[in-house]
mmCIF file of C-alpha atoms in Angstrom:
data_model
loop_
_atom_site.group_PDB
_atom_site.id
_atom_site.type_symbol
_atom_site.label_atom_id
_atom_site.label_comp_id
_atom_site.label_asym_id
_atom_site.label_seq_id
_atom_site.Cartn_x
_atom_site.Cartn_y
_atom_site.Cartn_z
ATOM 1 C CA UNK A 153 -99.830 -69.028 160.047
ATOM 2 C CA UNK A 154 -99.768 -73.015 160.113
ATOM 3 C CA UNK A 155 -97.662 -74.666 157.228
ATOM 4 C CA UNK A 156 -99.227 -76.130 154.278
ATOM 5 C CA UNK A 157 -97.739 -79.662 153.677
ATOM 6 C CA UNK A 158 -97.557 -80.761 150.073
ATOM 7 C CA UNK A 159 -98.852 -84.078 148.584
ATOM 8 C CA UNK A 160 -98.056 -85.409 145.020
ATOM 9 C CA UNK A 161 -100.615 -87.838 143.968
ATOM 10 C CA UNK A 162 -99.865 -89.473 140.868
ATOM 11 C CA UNK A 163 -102.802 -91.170 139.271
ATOM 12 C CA UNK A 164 -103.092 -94.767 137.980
ATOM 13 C CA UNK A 165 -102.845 -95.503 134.759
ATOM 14 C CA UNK A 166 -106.086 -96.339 132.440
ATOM 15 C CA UNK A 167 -108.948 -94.790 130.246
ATOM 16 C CA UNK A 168 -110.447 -92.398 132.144
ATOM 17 C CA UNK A 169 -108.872 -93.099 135.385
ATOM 18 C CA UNK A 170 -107.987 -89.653 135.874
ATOM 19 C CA UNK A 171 -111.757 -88.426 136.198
ATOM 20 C CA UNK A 172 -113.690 -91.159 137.231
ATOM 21 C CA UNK A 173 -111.529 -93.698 139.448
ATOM 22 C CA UNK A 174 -108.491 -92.304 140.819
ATOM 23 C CA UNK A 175 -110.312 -88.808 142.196
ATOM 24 C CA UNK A 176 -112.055 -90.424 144.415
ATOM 25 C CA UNK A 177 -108.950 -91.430 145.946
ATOM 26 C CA UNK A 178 -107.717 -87.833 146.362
ATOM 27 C CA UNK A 179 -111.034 -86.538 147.477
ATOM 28 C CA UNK A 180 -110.635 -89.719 150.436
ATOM 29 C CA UNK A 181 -107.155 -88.434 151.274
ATOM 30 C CA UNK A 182 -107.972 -84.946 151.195
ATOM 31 C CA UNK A 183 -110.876 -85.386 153.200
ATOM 32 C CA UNK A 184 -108.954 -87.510 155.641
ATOM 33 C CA UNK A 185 -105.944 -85.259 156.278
ATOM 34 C CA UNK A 186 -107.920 -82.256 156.826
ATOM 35 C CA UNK A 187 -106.713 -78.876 156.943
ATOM 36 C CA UNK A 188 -102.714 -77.847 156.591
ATOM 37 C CA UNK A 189 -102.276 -80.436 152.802
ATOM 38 C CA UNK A 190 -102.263 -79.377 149.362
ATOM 39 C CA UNK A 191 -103.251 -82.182 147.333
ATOM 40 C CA UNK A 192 -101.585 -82.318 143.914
ATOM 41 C CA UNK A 193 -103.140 -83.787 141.584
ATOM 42 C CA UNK A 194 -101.870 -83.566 138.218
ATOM 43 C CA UNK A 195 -103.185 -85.586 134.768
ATOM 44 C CA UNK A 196 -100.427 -88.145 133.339
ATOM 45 C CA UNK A 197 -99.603 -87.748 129.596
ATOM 46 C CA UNK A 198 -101.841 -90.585 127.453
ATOM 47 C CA UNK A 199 -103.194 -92.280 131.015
ATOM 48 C CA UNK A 200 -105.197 -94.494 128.495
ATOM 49 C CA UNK A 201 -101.902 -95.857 127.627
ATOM 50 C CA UNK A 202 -98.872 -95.653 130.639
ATOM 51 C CA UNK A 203 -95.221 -95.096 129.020
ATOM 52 C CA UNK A 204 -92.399 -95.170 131.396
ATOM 53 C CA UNK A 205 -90.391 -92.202 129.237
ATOM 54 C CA UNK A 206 -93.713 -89.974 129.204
ATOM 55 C CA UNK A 207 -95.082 -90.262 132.683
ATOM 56 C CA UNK A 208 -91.272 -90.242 134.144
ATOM 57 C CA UNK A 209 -90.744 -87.037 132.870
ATOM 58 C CA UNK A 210 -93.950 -85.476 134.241
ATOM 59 C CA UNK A 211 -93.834 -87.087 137.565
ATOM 60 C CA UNK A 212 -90.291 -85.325 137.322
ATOM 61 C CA UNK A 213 -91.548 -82.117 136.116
ATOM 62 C CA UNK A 214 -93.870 -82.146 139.241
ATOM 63 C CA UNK A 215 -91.533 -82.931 141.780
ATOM 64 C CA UNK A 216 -89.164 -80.068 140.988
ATOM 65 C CA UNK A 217 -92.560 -77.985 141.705
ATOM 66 C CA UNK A 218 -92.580 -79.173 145.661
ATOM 67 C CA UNK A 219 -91.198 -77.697 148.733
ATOM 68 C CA UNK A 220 -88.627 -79.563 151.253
ATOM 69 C CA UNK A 221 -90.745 -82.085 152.831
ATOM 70 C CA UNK A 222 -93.453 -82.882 150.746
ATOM 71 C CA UNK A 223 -94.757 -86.677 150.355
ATOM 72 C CA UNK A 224 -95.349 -88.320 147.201
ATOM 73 C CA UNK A 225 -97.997 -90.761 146.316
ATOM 74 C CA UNK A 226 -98.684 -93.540 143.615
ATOM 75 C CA UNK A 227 -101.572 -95.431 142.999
ATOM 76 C CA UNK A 228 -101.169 -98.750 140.690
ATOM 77 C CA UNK A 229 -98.913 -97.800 137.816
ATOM 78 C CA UNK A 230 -98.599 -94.391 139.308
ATOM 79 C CA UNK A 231 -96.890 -96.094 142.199
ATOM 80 C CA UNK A 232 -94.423 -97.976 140.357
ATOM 81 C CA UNK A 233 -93.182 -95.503 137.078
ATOM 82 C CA UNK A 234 -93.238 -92.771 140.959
ATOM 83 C CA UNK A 235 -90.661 -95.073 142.694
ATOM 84 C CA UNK A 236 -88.501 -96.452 140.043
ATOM 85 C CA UNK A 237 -88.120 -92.325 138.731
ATOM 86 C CA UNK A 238 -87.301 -91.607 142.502
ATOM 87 C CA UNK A 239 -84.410 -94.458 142.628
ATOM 88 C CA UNK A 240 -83.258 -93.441 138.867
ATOM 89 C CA UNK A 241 -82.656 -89.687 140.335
ATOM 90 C CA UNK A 242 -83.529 -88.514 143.407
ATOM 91 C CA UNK A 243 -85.295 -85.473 143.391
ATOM 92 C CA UNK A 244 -83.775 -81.570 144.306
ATOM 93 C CA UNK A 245 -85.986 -81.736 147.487
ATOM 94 C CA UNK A 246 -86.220 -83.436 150.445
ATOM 95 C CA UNK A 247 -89.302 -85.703 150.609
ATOM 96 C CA UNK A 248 -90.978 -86.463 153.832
ATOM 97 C CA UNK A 249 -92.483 -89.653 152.472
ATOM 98 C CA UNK A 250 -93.291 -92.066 149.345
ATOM 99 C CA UNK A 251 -96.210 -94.050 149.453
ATOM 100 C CA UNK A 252 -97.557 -96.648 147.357
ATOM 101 C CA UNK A 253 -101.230 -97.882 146.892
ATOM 102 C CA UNK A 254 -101.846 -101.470 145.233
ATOM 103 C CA UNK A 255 -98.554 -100.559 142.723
ATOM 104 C CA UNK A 256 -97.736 -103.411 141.025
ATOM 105 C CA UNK A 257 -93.946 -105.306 141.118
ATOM 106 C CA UNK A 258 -92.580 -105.000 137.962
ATOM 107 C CA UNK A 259 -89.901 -107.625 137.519
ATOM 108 C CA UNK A 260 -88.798 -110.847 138.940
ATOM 109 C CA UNK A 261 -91.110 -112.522 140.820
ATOM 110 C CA UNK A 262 -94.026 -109.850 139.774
ATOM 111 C CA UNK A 263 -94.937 -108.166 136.151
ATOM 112 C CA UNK A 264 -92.948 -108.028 133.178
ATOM 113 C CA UNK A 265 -91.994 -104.573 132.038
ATOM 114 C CA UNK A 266 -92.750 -102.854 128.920
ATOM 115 C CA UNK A 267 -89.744 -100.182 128.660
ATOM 116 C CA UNK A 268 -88.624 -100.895 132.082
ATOM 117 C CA UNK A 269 -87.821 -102.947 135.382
ATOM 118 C CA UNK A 270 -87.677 -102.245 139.335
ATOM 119 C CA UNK A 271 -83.899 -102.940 139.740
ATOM 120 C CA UNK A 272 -83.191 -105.429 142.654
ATOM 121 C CA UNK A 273 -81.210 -102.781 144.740
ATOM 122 C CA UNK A 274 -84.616 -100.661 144.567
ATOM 123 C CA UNK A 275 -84.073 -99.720 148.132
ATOM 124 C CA UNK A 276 -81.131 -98.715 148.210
ATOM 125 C CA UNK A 277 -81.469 -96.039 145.201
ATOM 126 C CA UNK A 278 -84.374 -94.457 146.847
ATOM 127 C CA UNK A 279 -83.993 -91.240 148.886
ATOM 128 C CA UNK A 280 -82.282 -91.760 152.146
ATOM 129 C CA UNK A 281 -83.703 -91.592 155.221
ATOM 130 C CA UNK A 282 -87.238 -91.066 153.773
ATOM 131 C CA UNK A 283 -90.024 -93.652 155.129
ATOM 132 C CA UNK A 284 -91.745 -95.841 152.490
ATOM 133 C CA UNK A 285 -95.152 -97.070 152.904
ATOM 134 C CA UNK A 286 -96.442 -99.706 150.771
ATOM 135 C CA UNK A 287 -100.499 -100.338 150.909
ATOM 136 C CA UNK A 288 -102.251 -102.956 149.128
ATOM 137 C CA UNK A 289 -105.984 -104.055 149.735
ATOM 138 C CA UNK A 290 -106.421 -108.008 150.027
ATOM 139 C CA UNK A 291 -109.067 -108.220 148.274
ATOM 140 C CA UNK A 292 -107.194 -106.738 145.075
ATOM 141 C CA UNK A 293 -108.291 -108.508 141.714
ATOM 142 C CA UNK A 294 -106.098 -106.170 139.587
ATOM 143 C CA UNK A 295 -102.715 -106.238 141.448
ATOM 144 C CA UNK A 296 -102.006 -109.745 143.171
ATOM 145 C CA UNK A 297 -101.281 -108.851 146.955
ATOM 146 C CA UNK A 298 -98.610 -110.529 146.706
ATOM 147 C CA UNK A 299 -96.562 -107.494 145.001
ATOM 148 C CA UNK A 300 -96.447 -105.801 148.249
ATOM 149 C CA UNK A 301 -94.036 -108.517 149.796
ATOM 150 C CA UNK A 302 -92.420 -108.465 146.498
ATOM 151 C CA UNK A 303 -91.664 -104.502 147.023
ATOM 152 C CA UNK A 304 -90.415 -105.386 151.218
ATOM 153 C CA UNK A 305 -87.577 -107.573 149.786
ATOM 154 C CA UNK A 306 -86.250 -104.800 147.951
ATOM 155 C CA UNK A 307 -87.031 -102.261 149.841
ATOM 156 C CA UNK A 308 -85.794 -103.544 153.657
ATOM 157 C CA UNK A 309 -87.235 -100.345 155.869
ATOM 158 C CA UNK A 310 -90.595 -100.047 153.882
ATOM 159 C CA UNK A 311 -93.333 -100.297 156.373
ATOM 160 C CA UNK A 312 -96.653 -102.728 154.491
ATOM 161 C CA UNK A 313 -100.158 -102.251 155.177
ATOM 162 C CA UNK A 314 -102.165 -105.288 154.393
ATOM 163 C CA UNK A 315 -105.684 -104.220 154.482
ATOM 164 C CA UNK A 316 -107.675 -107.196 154.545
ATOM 165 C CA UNK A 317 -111.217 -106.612 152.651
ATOM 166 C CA UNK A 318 -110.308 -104.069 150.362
ATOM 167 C CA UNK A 319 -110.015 -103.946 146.487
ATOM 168 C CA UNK A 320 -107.631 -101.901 144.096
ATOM 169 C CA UNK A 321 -109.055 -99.063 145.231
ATOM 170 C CA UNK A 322 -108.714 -99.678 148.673
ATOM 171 C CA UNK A 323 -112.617 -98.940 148.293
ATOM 172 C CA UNK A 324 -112.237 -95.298 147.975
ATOM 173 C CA UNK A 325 -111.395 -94.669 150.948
ATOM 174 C CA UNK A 326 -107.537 -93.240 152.074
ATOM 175 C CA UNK A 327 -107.867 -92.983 155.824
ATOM 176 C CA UNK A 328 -104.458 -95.735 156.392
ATOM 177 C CA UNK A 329 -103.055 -93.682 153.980
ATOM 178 C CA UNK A 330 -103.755 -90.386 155.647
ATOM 179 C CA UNK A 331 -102.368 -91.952 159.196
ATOM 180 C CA UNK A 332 -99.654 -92.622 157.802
ATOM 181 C CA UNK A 333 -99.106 -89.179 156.307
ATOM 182 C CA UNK A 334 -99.945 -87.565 159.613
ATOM 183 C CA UNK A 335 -97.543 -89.386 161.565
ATOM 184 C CA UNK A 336 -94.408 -88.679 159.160
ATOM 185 C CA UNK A 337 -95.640 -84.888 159.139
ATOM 186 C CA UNK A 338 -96.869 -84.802 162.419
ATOM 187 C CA UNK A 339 -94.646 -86.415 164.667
ATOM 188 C CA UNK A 340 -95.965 -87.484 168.019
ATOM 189 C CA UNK A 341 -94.496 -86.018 170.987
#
């Protein structure tokens, strides 16, 4: 019997983003990876209204729930309260990957922070030896583009994907992300 590889996928933050935004995301990347993945999807406490303290301890709560290996995902918010938890404690497990969709910088240079701020040594407080994928649409009106090259200074190894005519969302549709996935998870060769 194959392996089932786990993914996290923590939501973005927003009034109803749960239901009728960021699902369409996880039915792209669940579509895309195909059998072998367990999708995780799990609601954030008060999405309407993102606190660092609330969605911390959940994102926490849900990584002590995954096996050796699994990758965790963030879109938007999701993305940055996911990396800045994972650099204020790394997690019991091993993770195979972190990846972040259109997740805005919070501090210098990007966003100010409302309870908190990406610490300038972001990179090296993150798991070791775990690849980091940041994706961000060009096309994004919510989240300047910009953020991404904000997140490669502090994180050196993190591997950007620019995708050039795609919104927020990356317009529904996950299939970079999934690539990406598959090549951590399913090494070549």
């Amino acid at each position: 019997m194959a392996e089932t590889r786990q993914i996290l996928f923590i939501q973005g933050g927003g009034a109803g983003v749960h239901d009728e935004w960021d699902n369409r995301l996880c039915e792209s990347l669940r579509r895309e990876l195909g059998d072998g993945y367990e999708v995780r999807y799990p609601r954030m406490p008060g999405e309407d209204d993102p606190s660092y303290a609330r969605w911390s301890a959940a994102i926490r709560g849900e990584l002590a729930a995954l096996d050796d290996g699994a990758v965790v995902a963030g879109h938007s918010v999701g993305g940055t309260i996911l990396v800045n938890a994972l650099a204020e404690r790394a997690p019991q497990r091993r993770l195979g990957a972190i990846v972040m969709i259109a997740a805005p910088f919070v501090g210098a240079g990007g966003w100010a922070g409302a309870g908190f701020e990406l610490p300038p040594d972001l990179g090296v407080r993150l798991p070791g030896g775990v690849p980091v994928h940041v994706f961000h649409g060009l096309e994004d009106e919510t989240v300047p583009p910009s953020h991404a090259d904000l997140y490669a200074r502090v994180i050196p190894r993190a591997r950007l994907h620019r995708l050039p005519g795609r919104d927020h969302q990356l317009d529904n549709d996950l299939r970079e992300v999934a690539q990406a996935i598959h090549e951590v998870v399913e090494p070549a060769g």
